[in-house]
Structure formats: C-alpha cells, structure tokens
Amino acid sequence: MDSPHINPFLKRTKSTVHISALYSDLKDGKISALSKAITLVESTAVNDSAFAKGILSKALPHSGKSFRLGITGVPGVGKSTFIESLGKQLIASGKKVAVLAIDPSSSITRGSILGDKTRMEELVKSDQAFIRPSPAGTTLGGVARKTREAIILCEAAGFDFIIIETVGVGQSETAVHSMTDFFLLLKLAGAGDDLQGIKRGIMEMADLIVINKADGENRTAAKHAKREFQNALHLMPQKNQYWSTKVLTASGLNNEGIEEVSEKLKEFIAITIENGNFKKRRDKQELFWLHQTIEDRLKSEFYNQTNIEERIKDLESQVLQKRITAFEAAELLLGH
Ligand code: GDP
C-alpha cells in the first residue's frame, strides 16, 4: 500500500537532485541543459511547475549580466538575415549570443511567423549561439512571461548578448520593448513601408532605426529613407536627454553596416552605464512586469469564474436599460 512512488519526501529529494544536476549543467553553459530548463519553464504541466520554479530561483542571482537587444520589423524585412550577420560578428568579438522570439500569433495561426526552421542556419551551428523559437501561448502576457524567464536562464548559462525578436503583431513590440535594454527597428526603403505606414508609438520606442537591404539598386532609396526618418525624428520630442534615436542603413545579406550598428550599441551601453540609466531602465521594467502580472492574474481569475459571461451579458443589458448604473453592475460582478 505504501508505495515509495507516492512518498512525498522521496519525490522532493528526487526533484532536488534533478534540479541541481540540471542547473549545474546549465551553469556550465551546456546548451542541452539550457534547452531543457526553458522547456520546463514553458511547460503547462502541473508537475513541471515546481521544477521550473526551482531552476529559476537558482538562476536568478546569476542573471542580469547581459545586453538585451530587442529587434522588430515586418515579416520579410530581413530580421533573421540581419540577426545572423550581427550574431556572427558578436561571436567573433567574444560574445555568447542567444536569440529568443516573441510571436503571440503562433498560438492563433498554429504556425509561427518567426518559427521557420531554416532561419539563421549558420548561427545555429555555432556553440556560442543559442536560438529558440517563440514559446506557444494563448496570451501575449503568457508568452512574454516565458520569454522573460528564458532570458534569466540564458544569462545564468553565460549568454551575455540576448536578442529578442518580434514581428509587429498586436502589442508584441511593446512587450519586447519592456524587457530589453535597447530597441532596434528594422525598416525597408520604399515599398509602402516608409514613414506613412509607421506607427508613431514604434518610432517613440526605437533607440535605433536601421533601413535594411541597403544594397544593389536599393542603396539610393535607403539613403533617402534614412534622411526622411532623421527629419521626422527631429520633429518629435527627443527620446531622452542622453540618447536621441539614431538612423543607419545596413545590408544584413552583404554584411554591410553591421559594424556601425554594433558601434552604436556599444556607445549606448557606455553612456547608459555611466549615467546610471541602464540600471534605471531595468529596474523600471522589473516593476512594470510585477504590476503587469498582478493585473493579468486578477483579470484571468475574474474572467475564468463560472458563468461569468452570462452574468456580464445580463448586467450589460440592465445597464443599457438604465435599471442599474455601470458602477453598480461592476461592483456586483466583482462581488462587492
Ligand atoms: P524576416 O522575415 O524579417 O526574418 O526576413 P528574412 O531574413 O527571412 O529575409 C526575407 C528575404 O529577404 C529573404 O529572401 C532574404 O534573402 C532577403 N534579405 C534579407 N536581408 C537582405 C538584405 O540585406 N538585402 C537584400 N537584398 N535581401 C535581403
């Protein structure tokens, strides 16, 4: 009757050993251990959640020592080619590069825009690189959380340059901006993907705009677009006193302009470390995610109540018939 398999103490000992071994491999930079740890964190299985918490709490004190770069751009702008080019250069300069993706559309379309297996073929071969497609999830909040936890694990595994990539789906750019030290926007010259089509919010978030595919016949158009963006930025309030959004041209395919991008990143790091804003931005992000998680949790607890949709519908019609005020209805729903 007293099966050792259900002895909770034995189970706990087993998990402790398991976590320690996995963490020790992760800390040694073993890619397989890092992959496994991220899979645990991404898992929705109840049994995995204790493991995930255990490994994260071990990793947390060793996290934070990286540069987190957010990259966004429409599909086809050349993100993976650009990241491959930049990544190879970073590795040549002694960095360990992890590339994570945020793509909440993968859960909706069941096929990720970013998840193509052939992406970054060369980078993926390097043992100094780690590439992970977007975690699946039904909400951006869920996907973002898993990505933030993956960042912690990558950092504990010694990756000192983390690239978080996204396409502009819904609010995913805002999420990436809220978890990175620097936000890079890739654009194309002409092709309707110019100033008219750009969301103002994205311009405000960007620390650097790179007009990509500035090669061949596209060179002149790219230079023109660069000037256009610079002029537009002049008309906007400066991002902050210590950094104004820069515009560069590059060709990920021909490896041109990538060095200049790296230089800008170095310049930004030097300035923000010196004036304390590097840490300030990170601290602000930590608190943002704390409050965001509370909000998300409260919302999902509320909307997951049984019959909540019917109750909302019923109270909505009562509000519209002026039988009850909107505030009273809300209070009733919230159970006050
Ligand atoms: P993503 O969807 O943003 O990741 O874009 P990809 O990197 O997959 O590139 C989409 C297409 O554009 C591919 O056919 C690439 O070969 C091409 N491409 C990517 N970068 C460049 C570039 O710098 N110059 C040119 N001419 N083509 C590029």
Short mmCIF file of C-alpha atoms and ligand atoms in Angstrom, two decimals:
data_model
loop_
_atom_site.label_atom_id
_atom_site.label_comp_id
_atom_site.label_asym_id
_atom_site.label_seq_id
_atom_site.Cartn_x
_atom_site.Cartn_y
_atom_site.Cartn_z
CA MET A 1 0.00 0.00 0.00
CA ASP A 2 2.75 2.38 0.98
CA SER A 3 4.29 2.79 -2.41
CA PRO A 4 7.54 4.75 -2.49
CA HIS A 5 6.30 6.41 -5.68
CA ILE A 6 3.79 8.39 -3.74
CA ASN A 7 6.05 9.16 -0.81
CA PRO A 8 6.19 12.98 -1.00
CA PHE A 9 9.54 13.19 0.76
CA LEU A 10 11.14 10.83 -1.72
CA LYS A 11 9.65 12.77 -4.58
CA ARG A 12 11.03 16.03 -3.25
CA THR A 13 14.51 14.55 -2.84
CA LYS A 14 14.38 13.28 -6.38
CA SER A 15 13.38 16.71 -7.75
CA THR A 16 16.06 18.44 -5.72
CA VAL A 17 18.73 16.18 -7.18
CA HIS A 18 17.28 16.58 -10.63
CA ILE A 19 17.21 20.38 -10.40
CA SER A 20 20.75 20.55 -9.00
CA ALA A 21 22.14 18.38 -11.80
CA LEU A 22 20.28 20.28 -14.49
CA TYR A 23 21.31 23.61 -13.03
CA SER A 24 24.92 22.58 -12.74
CA ASP A 25 24.97 21.66 -16.45
CA LEU A 26 23.19 24.89 -17.33
CA LYS A 27 25.71 26.93 -15.34
CA ASP A 28 28.48 25.15 -17.28
CA GLY A 29 26.89 26.53 -20.44
CA LYS A 30 25.59 23.21 -21.73
CA ILE A 31 23.07 24.04 -24.43
CA SER A 32 21.07 20.84 -23.89
CA ALA A 33 20.56 21.75 -20.23
CA LEU A 34 19.53 25.28 -21.15
CA SER A 35 17.02 23.93 -23.69
CA LYS A 36 15.63 21.52 -21.14
CA ALA A 37 15.32 24.22 -18.48
CA ILE A 38 13.47 26.51 -20.90
CA THR A 39 11.15 23.65 -21.86
CA LEU A 40 10.36 23.17 -18.16
CA VAL A 41 9.62 26.86 -17.76
CA GLU A 42 7.40 26.82 -20.85
CA SER A 43 5.57 23.70 -19.77
CA THR A 44 1.99 23.98 -18.61
CA ALA A 45 2.09 20.58 -16.88
CA VAL A 46 1.44 20.95 -13.16
CA ASN A 47 4.25 18.52 -12.33
CA ASP A 48 6.80 20.70 -14.08
CA SER A 49 5.96 23.89 -12.29
CA ALA A 50 7.95 23.04 -9.12
CA PHE A 51 10.99 22.16 -11.24
CA ALA A 52 10.63 25.38 -13.19
CA LYS A 53 10.43 27.44 -10.00
CA GLY A 54 13.40 25.61 -8.53
CA ILE A 55 15.64 26.16 -11.51
CA LEU A 56 14.58 29.80 -11.89
CA SER A 57 15.32 30.59 -8.27
CA LYS A 58 18.80 29.11 -8.68
CA ALA A 59 19.38 31.05 -11.90
CA LEU A 60 18.02 34.40 -10.78
CA PRO A 61 21.02 35.54 -8.70
CA HIS A 62 23.27 34.81 -11.70
CA SER A 63 21.11 36.65 -14.20
CA GLY A 64 21.19 40.21 -15.45
CA LYS A 65 24.73 40.32 -16.77
CA SER A 66 23.90 40.66 -20.43
CA PHE A 67 22.88 43.18 -23.00
CA ARG A 68 19.27 42.62 -24.05
CA LEU A 69 18.56 43.81 -27.55
CA GLY A 70 15.02 43.97 -28.95
CA ILE A 71 14.62 43.74 -32.72
CA THR A 72 11.38 44.24 -34.58
CA GLY A 73 10.26 44.57 -38.18
CA VAL A 74 7.60 43.28 -40.54
CA PRO A 75 7.93 39.77 -41.98
CA GLY A 76 10.41 39.85 -44.86
CA VAL A 77 12.26 42.95 -43.68
CA GLY A 78 15.31 40.72 -43.18
CA LYS A 79 15.32 40.11 -39.43
CA SER A 80 16.80 36.64 -39.44
CA THR A 81 19.44 37.53 -42.03
CA PHE A 82 20.33 40.66 -40.05
CA ILE A 83 20.44 38.79 -36.73
CA GLU A 84 22.62 36.11 -38.27
CA SER A 85 25.05 38.72 -39.55
CA LEU A 86 25.09 40.68 -36.29
CA GLY A 87 25.25 37.50 -34.23
CA LYS A 88 28.26 36.15 -36.10
CA GLN A 89 30.05 39.41 -35.63
CA LEU A 90 29.29 39.46 -31.91
CA ILE A 91 30.53 35.90 -31.54
CA ALA A 92 33.73 36.84 -33.36
CA SER A 93 34.22 39.58 -30.77
CA GLY A 94 33.91 37.03 -27.96
CA LYS A 95 30.22 37.24 -27.08
CA LYS A 96 27.79 34.40 -26.48
CA VAL A 97 24.58 35.19 -28.30
CA ALA A 98 21.07 33.92 -27.53
CA VAL A 99 18.17 34.67 -29.84
CA LEU A 100 14.66 34.37 -28.41
CA ALA A 101 11.46 35.22 -30.21
CA ILE A 102 8.09 36.56 -29.19
CA ASP A 103 5.32 35.65 -31.54
CA PRO A 104 1.89 35.50 -29.95
CA SER A 105 0.37 34.80 -33.37
CA SER A 106 1.77 31.26 -33.26
CA SER A 107 -0.98 30.23 -30.88
CA ILE A 108 -3.65 31.68 -33.12
CA THR A 109 -2.47 30.55 -36.54
CA ARG A 110 -0.83 27.38 -35.21
CA GLY A 111 2.10 28.23 -37.42
CA SER A 112 4.57 30.76 -36.24
CA ILE A 113 5.60 33.64 -38.49
CA LEU A 114 9.03 33.51 -36.90
CA GLY A 115 9.31 29.79 -36.32
CA ASP A 116 10.66 28.75 -39.70
CA LYS A 117 13.30 26.07 -39.16
CA THR A 118 15.63 27.31 -41.87
CA ARG A 119 16.21 30.63 -40.17
CA MET A 120 19.73 31.59 -39.06
CA GLU A 121 21.26 28.43 -40.40
CA GLU A 122 24.84 29.47 -39.81
CA LEU A 123 24.37 31.00 -36.40
CA VAL A 124 22.61 27.90 -35.15
CA LYS A 125 25.75 25.83 -35.85
CA SER A 126 27.91 27.88 -33.50
CA ASP A 127 28.32 26.59 -29.97
CA GLN A 128 28.43 30.21 -28.86
CA ALA A 129 24.88 30.74 -30.08
CA PHE A 130 21.51 29.61 -28.81
CA ILE A 131 18.36 30.08 -30.86
CA ARG A 132 14.92 29.42 -29.51
CA PRO A 133 11.62 29.96 -31.33
CA SER A 134 8.73 31.72 -29.66
CA PRO A 135 7.01 29.86 -26.84
CA ALA A 136 3.42 28.95 -27.58
CA GLY A 137 0.76 30.70 -25.60
CA THR A 138 -2.74 31.94 -25.78
CA THR A 139 -2.00 35.41 -24.46
CA LEU A 140 0.81 37.86 -25.06
CA GLY A 141 1.23 38.10 -21.28
CA GLY A 142 1.86 34.36 -21.08
CA VAL A 143 4.32 34.36 -23.96
CA ALA A 144 6.11 37.41 -22.54
CA ARG A 145 6.47 35.80 -19.13
CA LYS A 146 8.01 32.68 -20.60
CA THR A 147 10.41 34.78 -22.62
CA ARG A 148 11.43 36.81 -19.58
CA GLU A 149 12.12 33.61 -17.71
CA ALA A 150 14.09 32.25 -20.67
CA ILE A 151 16.23 35.41 -20.55
CA ILE A 152 17.11 34.65 -16.92
CA LEU A 153 18.10 31.09 -17.82
CA CYS A 154 20.18 32.19 -20.82
CA GLU A 155 22.02 34.71 -18.68
CA ALA A 156 22.75 32.15 -15.98
CA ALA A 157 24.11 29.89 -18.74
CA GLY A 158 26.63 32.61 -19.62
CA PHE A 159 24.96 34.20 -22.64
CA ASP A 160 25.95 37.83 -22.48
CA PHE A 161 24.12 39.10 -25.52
CA ILE A 162 20.41 38.33 -25.76
CA ILE A 163 18.41 39.24 -28.83
CA ILE A 164 14.63 39.24 -28.50
CA GLU A 165 13.00 39.28 -31.86
CA THR A 166 9.41 40.03 -32.75
CA VAL A 167 7.13 40.93 -35.62
CA GLY A 168 4.74 43.77 -35.03
CA VAL A 169 1.81 41.60 -34.03
CA GLY A 170 -0.59 43.28 -31.64
CA GLN A 171 1.25 44.57 -28.63
CA SER A 172 4.27 42.31 -29.01
CA GLU A 173 6.57 45.24 -29.78
CA THR A 174 5.59 46.93 -26.54
CA ALA A 175 6.25 43.70 -24.67
CA VAL A 176 9.71 43.34 -26.22
CA HIS A 177 10.46 46.99 -25.53
CA SER A 178 9.54 46.36 -21.89
CA MET A 179 12.12 43.62 -21.47
CA THR A 180 15.11 44.95 -23.39
CA ASP A 181 17.88 47.49 -22.87
CA PHE A 182 17.78 48.72 -26.44
CA PHE A 183 15.10 48.61 -29.11
CA LEU A 184 16.04 48.35 -32.77
CA LEU A 185 13.54 48.81 -35.55
CA LEU A 186 14.30 47.35 -38.98
CA LYS A 187 12.69 49.12 -41.92
CA LEU A 188 12.70 48.94 -45.68
CA ALA A 189 13.05 51.88 -48.01
CA GLY A 190 10.02 52.50 -50.20
CA ALA A 191 7.66 49.59 -50.81
CA GLY A 192 4.96 51.35 -48.83
CA ASP A 193 6.88 50.51 -45.69
CA ASP A 194 8.01 54.09 -45.19
CA LEU A 195 7.04 56.91 -42.91
CA GLN A 196 3.36 56.91 -43.82
CA GLY A 197 2.88 53.35 -42.70
CA ILE A 198 4.78 53.57 -39.46
CA LYS A 199 3.06 53.55 -36.14
CA ARG A 200 4.08 56.61 -34.17
CA GLY A 201 4.40 54.57 -30.99
CA ILE A 202 7.09 52.41 -32.58
CA MET A 203 9.12 55.47 -33.57
CA GLU A 204 8.93 56.61 -29.98
CA MET A 205 10.11 53.26 -28.69
CA ALA A 206 13.02 52.84 -31.08
CA ASP A 207 16.56 53.61 -29.92
CA LEU A 208 17.85 52.89 -33.40
CA ILE A 209 16.17 52.61 -36.80
CA VAL A 210 18.04 50.59 -39.41
CA ILE A 211 17.00 50.89 -43.04
CA ASN A 212 17.77 47.34 -44.13
CA LYS A 213 18.50 45.82 -47.56
CA ALA A 214 20.54 48.92 -48.42
CA ASP A 215 22.31 47.13 -51.26
CA GLY A 216 22.26 46.96 -55.05
CA GLU A 217 19.63 49.16 -56.62
CA ASN A 218 18.16 49.83 -53.21
CA ARG A 219 21.12 51.85 -51.94
CA THR A 220 19.87 55.28 -53.06
CA ALA A 221 16.35 54.69 -51.81
CA ALA A 222 17.78 53.58 -48.46
CA LYS A 223 19.83 56.76 -48.13
CA HIS A 224 16.75 58.78 -48.98
CA ALA A 225 14.67 56.90 -46.39
CA LYS A 226 17.38 57.47 -43.81
CA ARG A 227 17.14 61.24 -44.34
CA GLU A 228 13.36 61.10 -44.21
CA PHE A 229 13.42 59.26 -40.89
CA GLN A 230 16.02 61.64 -39.48
CA ASN A 231 13.86 64.60 -40.43
CA ALA A 232 10.77 63.02 -38.92
CA LEU A 233 12.66 62.28 -35.70
CA HIS A 234 13.78 65.91 -35.48
CA LEU A 235 10.15 66.92 -35.35
CA MET A 236 9.46 64.57 -32.47
CA PRO A 237 10.48 65.23 -28.89
CA GLN A 238 13.88 63.68 -28.18
CA LYS A 239 13.64 60.27 -26.54
CA ASN A 240 15.59 61.48 -23.53
CA GLN A 241 18.45 63.84 -22.75
CA TYR A 242 21.21 61.29 -23.14
CA TRP A 243 20.11 59.42 -26.25
CA SER A 244 18.36 60.55 -29.39
CA THR A 245 17.08 57.90 -31.78
CA LYS A 246 19.66 57.21 -34.48
CA VAL A 247 19.09 56.10 -38.08
CA LEU A 248 21.51 53.89 -40.03
CA THR A 249 21.44 51.90 -43.26
CA ALA A 250 22.60 48.28 -43.49
CA SER A 251 22.53 45.14 -45.54
CA GLY A 252 22.23 42.01 -43.48
CA LEU A 253 22.72 39.95 -46.60
CA ASN A 254 26.01 41.62 -47.60
CA ASN A 255 27.18 42.17 -44.09
CA GLU A 256 27.32 45.92 -44.61
CA GLY A 257 26.61 48.47 -41.91
CA ILE A 258 26.55 45.80 -39.21
CA GLU A 259 29.77 47.07 -37.66
CA GLU A 260 28.20 50.54 -37.38
CA VAL A 261 25.18 49.02 -35.64
CA SER A 262 27.50 47.32 -33.13
CA GLU A 263 29.30 50.59 -32.56
CA LYS A 264 26.02 52.36 -31.79
CA LEU A 265 25.12 49.63 -29.30
CA LYS A 266 28.49 49.98 -27.60
CA GLU A 267 28.08 53.75 -27.47
CA PHE A 268 24.64 53.36 -25.89
CA ILE A 269 25.91 50.88 -23.31
CA ALA A 270 28.82 53.14 -22.37
CA ILE A 271 26.58 56.19 -21.96
CA THR A 272 23.80 54.49 -20.02
CA ILE A 273 26.08 52.56 -17.70
CA GLU A 274 27.97 55.77 -16.97
CA ASN A 275 24.85 57.84 -16.24
CA GLY A 276 23.01 55.08 -14.39
CA ASN A 277 20.15 54.81 -16.85
CA PHE A 278 20.98 51.25 -17.83
CA LYS A 279 20.06 50.06 -14.36
CA LYS A 280 17.16 52.50 -14.06
CA ARG A 281 15.54 51.12 -17.22
CA ARG A 282 15.95 47.55 -15.97
CA ASP A 283 14.52 48.39 -12.54
CA LYS A 284 11.57 50.11 -14.14
CA GLN A 285 10.95 47.03 -16.28
CA GLU A 286 11.07 44.69 -13.26
CA LEU A 287 8.39 46.73 -11.53
CA PHE A 288 6.37 47.02 -14.73
CA TRP A 289 6.27 43.20 -15.00
CA LEU A 290 5.40 42.82 -11.34
CA HIS A 291 2.36 45.05 -11.74
CA GLN A 292 1.51 43.66 -15.16
CA THR A 293 1.48 40.14 -13.75
CA ILE A 294 -0.81 41.16 -10.90
CA GLU A 295 -3.17 42.76 -13.39
CA ASP A 296 -3.10 39.76 -15.73
CA ARG A 297 -3.69 37.35 -12.87
CA LEU A 298 -6.59 39.32 -11.43
CA LYS A 299 -8.16 39.65 -14.85
CA SER A 300 -7.84 35.98 -15.68
CA GLU A 301 -9.19 34.94 -12.27
CA PHE A 302 -12.16 37.22 -12.84
CA TYR A 303 -12.90 36.07 -16.38
CA ASN A 304 -12.40 32.41 -15.51
CA GLN A 305 -15.26 32.38 -13.00
CA THR A 306 -18.12 30.06 -13.87
CA ASN A 307 -21.00 31.68 -15.76
CA ILE A 308 -19.16 34.98 -15.82
CA GLU A 309 -20.00 35.66 -19.46
CA GLU A 310 -23.74 35.19 -18.88
CA ARG A 311 -23.61 37.35 -15.79
CA ILE A 312 -21.76 40.08 -17.67
CA LYS A 313 -24.28 39.95 -20.54
CA ASP A 314 -27.19 40.14 -18.13
CA LEU A 315 -25.73 43.14 -16.31
CA GLU A 316 -24.80 44.81 -19.58
CA SER A 317 -28.41 44.78 -20.66
CA GLN A 318 -29.53 46.03 -17.25
CA VAL A 319 -27.07 48.92 -17.60
CA LEU A 320 -28.34 49.75 -21.10
CA GLN A 321 -31.93 49.68 -19.86
CA LYS A 322 -30.89 52.14 -17.14
CA ARG A 323 -32.02 49.73 -14.44
CA ILE A 324 -28.64 49.87 -12.80
CA THR A 325 -25.59 52.11 -13.12
CA ALA A 326 -22.38 50.86 -14.75
CA PHE A 327 -20.60 51.18 -11.41
CA GLU A 328 -23.18 49.17 -9.53
CA ALA A 329 -23.03 46.49 -12.20
CA ALA A 330 -19.25 46.32 -11.95
CA GLU A 331 -19.45 46.05 -8.18
CA LEU A 332 -21.96 43.24 -8.43
CA LEU A 333 -19.71 41.37 -10.84
CA LEU A 334 -16.69 41.91 -8.67
CA GLY A 335 -18.65 40.56 -5.74
CA HIS A 336 -18.57 43.68 -3.59
P1 GDP B 1 12.45 38.10 -41.83
O1 GDP B 1 11.14 37.53 -42.23
O2 GDP B 1 12.29 39.52 -41.37
O3 GDP B 1 13.19 37.27 -40.84
O4 GDP B 1 13.35 38.20 -43.17
P2 GDP B 1 14.47 37.22 -43.75
O5 GDP B 1 15.77 37.47 -43.10
O6 GDP B 1 13.95 35.84 -43.75
O7 GDP B 1 14.58 37.76 -45.23
C1 GDP B 1 13.50 37.78 -46.14
C2 GDP B 1 14.03 37.82 -47.55
O8 GDP B 1 14.80 39.00 -47.79
C3 GDP B 1 14.96 36.65 -47.89
O9 GDP B 1 14.71 36.25 -49.22
C4 GDP B 1 16.34 37.24 -47.75
O10 GDP B 1 17.29 36.61 -48.58
C5 GDP B 1 16.12 38.69 -48.18
N1 GDP B 1 17.05 39.59 -47.48
C6 GDP B 1 17.33 39.59 -46.17
N2 GDP B 1 18.23 40.55 -45.89
C7 GDP B 1 18.54 41.16 -47.05
C8 GDP B 1 19.41 42.24 -47.39
O11 GDP B 1 20.11 42.83 -46.58
N3 GDP B 1 19.43 42.60 -48.73
C9 GDP B 1 18.67 42.00 -49.67
N4 GDP B 1 18.78 42.43 -50.91
N5 GDP B 1 17.85 40.97 -49.37
C10 GDP B 1 17.77 40.56 -48.08
#
